[in-house]
Amino acid sequence: MRRATVTIPDDLEKELDAFLRAQDAAPSLASVLQAALRRFLEERRWAAREFQTPRGPLRVTPATQGSGSEDGSVEHDRYLAGPS
């Protein structure tokens, strides 16, 4: 198990102390910090799934026939926005 020294800002310490005092059976500071860290990491894990690295190389198959426009790479915003 890894040990860590944590510096807690005064305002957070007050909230933490109030939380611990409000409990019938107060958990240890270590268990509160472990639970908070687990939750933080779980939330990040869900968020990170949106940005996972691909499982393999991206393979794009070009169309057999182009759009007929020669400025699509420059004017893509105009084409994607549709008629104005």
PDB file of C-alpha atoms in Angstrom:
ATOM      1  CA  MET A   1       0.000   0.000   0.000  1.00  0.00           C
ATOM      2  CA  ARG A   2       1.297   3.440  -0.898  1.00  0.00           C
ATOM      3  CA  ARG A   3       1.501   6.165   1.716  1.00  0.00           C
ATOM      4  CA  ALA A   4       0.904   9.782   0.789  1.00  0.00           C
ATOM      5  CA  THR A   5       1.053  13.113   2.536  1.00  0.00           C
ATOM      6  CA  VAL A   6      -1.907  15.288   1.578  1.00  0.00           C
ATOM      7  CA  THR A   7      -2.215  19.021   2.119  1.00  0.00           C
ATOM      8  CA  ILE A   8      -5.829  20.071   2.597  1.00  0.00           C
ATOM      9  CA  PRO A   9      -6.816  23.738   2.217  1.00  0.00           C
ATOM     10  CA  ASP A  10      -8.415  25.331   5.279  1.00  0.00           C
ATOM     11  CA  ASP A  11     -11.890  25.613   3.744  1.00  0.00           C
ATOM     12  CA  LEU A  12     -11.884  21.958   2.724  1.00  0.00           C
ATOM     13  CA  GLU A  13     -10.599  20.926   6.139  1.00  0.00           C
ATOM     14  CA  LYS A  14     -13.544  22.718   7.794  1.00  0.00           C
ATOM     15  CA  GLU A  15     -16.007  20.911   5.529  1.00  0.00           C
ATOM     16  CA  LEU A  16     -14.290  17.597   6.175  1.00  0.00           C
ATOM     17  CA  ASP A  17     -14.318  18.126   9.956  1.00  0.00           C
ATOM     18  CA  ALA A  18     -18.019  19.054   9.851  1.00  0.00           C
ATOM     19  CA  PHE A  19     -18.764  15.936   7.801  1.00  0.00           C
ATOM     20  CA  LEU A  20     -16.886  13.681  10.211  1.00  0.00           C
ATOM     21  CA  ARG A  21     -18.588  15.250  13.253  1.00  0.00           C
ATOM     22  CA  ALA A  22     -22.019  14.729  11.671  1.00  0.00           C
ATOM     23  CA  GLN A  23     -21.499  10.966  11.355  1.00  0.00           C
ATOM     24  CA  ASP A  24     -22.805   8.594  14.043  1.00  0.00           C
ATOM     25  CA  ALA A  25     -19.732   6.444  13.510  1.00  0.00           C
ATOM     26  CA  ALA A  26     -17.139   8.654  11.869  1.00  0.00           C
ATOM     27  CA  PRO A  27     -15.002   6.934   9.232  1.00  0.00           C
ATOM     28  CA  SER A  28     -11.256   7.370   9.330  1.00  0.00           C
ATOM     29  CA  LEU A  29      -9.702  10.189   7.344  1.00  0.00           C
ATOM     30  CA  ALA A  30      -7.899   7.581   5.241  1.00  0.00           C
ATOM     31  CA  SER A  31     -11.146   5.815   4.305  1.00  0.00           C
ATOM     32  CA  VAL A  32     -12.820   9.125   3.389  1.00  0.00           C
ATOM     33  CA  LEU A  33      -9.886  10.089   1.148  1.00  0.00           C
ATOM     34  CA  GLN A  34      -9.779   6.626  -0.431  1.00  0.00           C
ATOM     35  CA  ALA A  35     -13.510   6.764  -1.209  1.00  0.00           C
ATOM     36  CA  ALA A  36     -13.147  10.253  -2.690  1.00  0.00           C
ATOM     37  CA  LEU A  37     -10.194   9.156  -4.822  1.00  0.00           C
ATOM     38  CA  ARG A  38     -12.050   6.067  -6.051  1.00  0.00           C
ATOM     39  CA  ARG A  39     -15.019   8.194  -7.068  1.00  0.00           C
ATOM     40  CA  PHE A  40     -12.780  10.756  -8.780  1.00  0.00           C
ATOM     41  CA  LEU A  41     -11.012   8.050 -10.780  1.00  0.00           C
ATOM     42  CA  GLU A  42     -14.270   6.304 -11.703  1.00  0.00           C
ATOM     43  CA  GLU A  43     -15.701   9.571 -13.028  1.00  0.00           C
ATOM     44  CA  ARG A  44     -12.535  10.154 -15.050  1.00  0.00           C
ATOM     45  CA  ARG A  45     -12.657   6.600 -16.382  1.00  0.00           C
ATOM     46  CA  TRP A  46     -16.153   7.228 -17.773  1.00  0.00           C
ATOM     47  CA  ALA A  47     -15.087  10.561 -19.236  1.00  0.00           C
ATOM     48  CA  ALA A  48     -11.916   9.045 -20.719  1.00  0.00           C
ATOM     49  CA  ARG A  49     -13.889   6.417 -22.645  1.00  0.00           C
ATOM     50  CA  GLU A  50     -14.943   9.141 -25.040  1.00  0.00           C
ATOM     51  CA  PHE A  51     -11.304   9.757 -25.923  1.00  0.00           C
ATOM     52  CA  GLN A  52      -9.820   6.262 -25.989  1.00  0.00           C
ATOM     53  CA  THR A  53      -7.131   5.536 -28.496  1.00  0.00           C
ATOM     54  CA  PRO A  54      -8.326   3.520 -31.474  1.00  0.00           C
ATOM     55  CA  ARG A  55      -7.845  -0.254 -31.347  1.00  0.00           C
ATOM     56  CA  GLY A  56      -6.256  -0.290 -34.767  1.00  0.00           C
ATOM     57  CA  PRO A  57      -5.291   1.937 -37.660  1.00  0.00           C
ATOM     58  CA  LEU A  58      -8.028   4.014 -39.247  1.00  0.00           C
ATOM     59  CA  ARG A  59      -8.757   2.744 -42.723  1.00  0.00           C
ATOM     60  CA  VAL A  60     -10.660   5.124 -44.963  1.00  0.00           C
ATOM     61  CA  THR A  61     -11.893   3.833 -48.279  1.00  0.00           C
ATOM     62  CA  PRO A  62     -12.026   6.640 -50.828  1.00  0.00           C
ATOM     63  CA  ALA A  63     -15.207   7.077 -52.814  1.00  0.00           C
ATOM     64  CA  THR A  64     -15.102   5.751 -56.341  1.00  0.00           C
ATOM     65  CA  GLN A  65     -16.472   9.086 -57.565  1.00  0.00           C
ATOM     66  CA  GLY A  66     -15.709  12.452 -55.973  1.00  0.00           C
ATOM     67  CA  SER A  67     -18.179  15.241 -55.231  1.00  0.00           C
ATOM     68  CA  GLY A  68     -17.161  17.201 -58.275  1.00  0.00           C
ATOM     69  CA  SER A  69     -16.003  20.145 -56.153  1.00  0.00           C
ATOM     70  CA  GLU A  70     -12.335  20.956 -56.096  1.00  0.00           C
ATOM     71  CA  ASP A  71     -12.375  23.243 -53.028  1.00  0.00           C
ATOM     72  CA  GLY A  72     -13.925  20.843 -50.466  1.00  0.00           C
ATOM     73  CA  SER A  73     -10.830  20.734 -48.289  1.00  0.00           C
ATOM     74  CA  VAL A  74     -10.728  24.528 -48.105  1.00  0.00           C
ATOM     75  CA  GLU A  75     -14.450  25.363 -48.038  1.00  0.00           C
ATOM     76  CA  HIS A  76     -15.625  22.400 -45.905  1.00  0.00           C
ATOM     77  CA  ASP A  77     -17.418  24.636 -43.371  1.00  0.00           C
ATOM     78  CA  ARG A  78     -19.495  26.232 -46.091  1.00  0.00           C
ATOM     79  CA  TYR A  79     -20.453  22.829 -47.516  1.00  0.00           C
ATOM     80  CA  LEU A  80     -21.283  21.324 -44.118  1.00  0.00           C
ATOM     81  CA  ALA A  81     -23.371  24.337 -43.057  1.00  0.00           C
ATOM     82  CA  GLY A  82     -25.666  23.783 -46.014  1.00  0.00           C
ATOM     83  CA  PRO A  83     -27.585  26.451 -47.894  1.00  0.00           C
ATOM     84  CA  SER A  84     -27.765  29.800 -46.166  1.00  0.00           C
TER      85      SER A  84
END
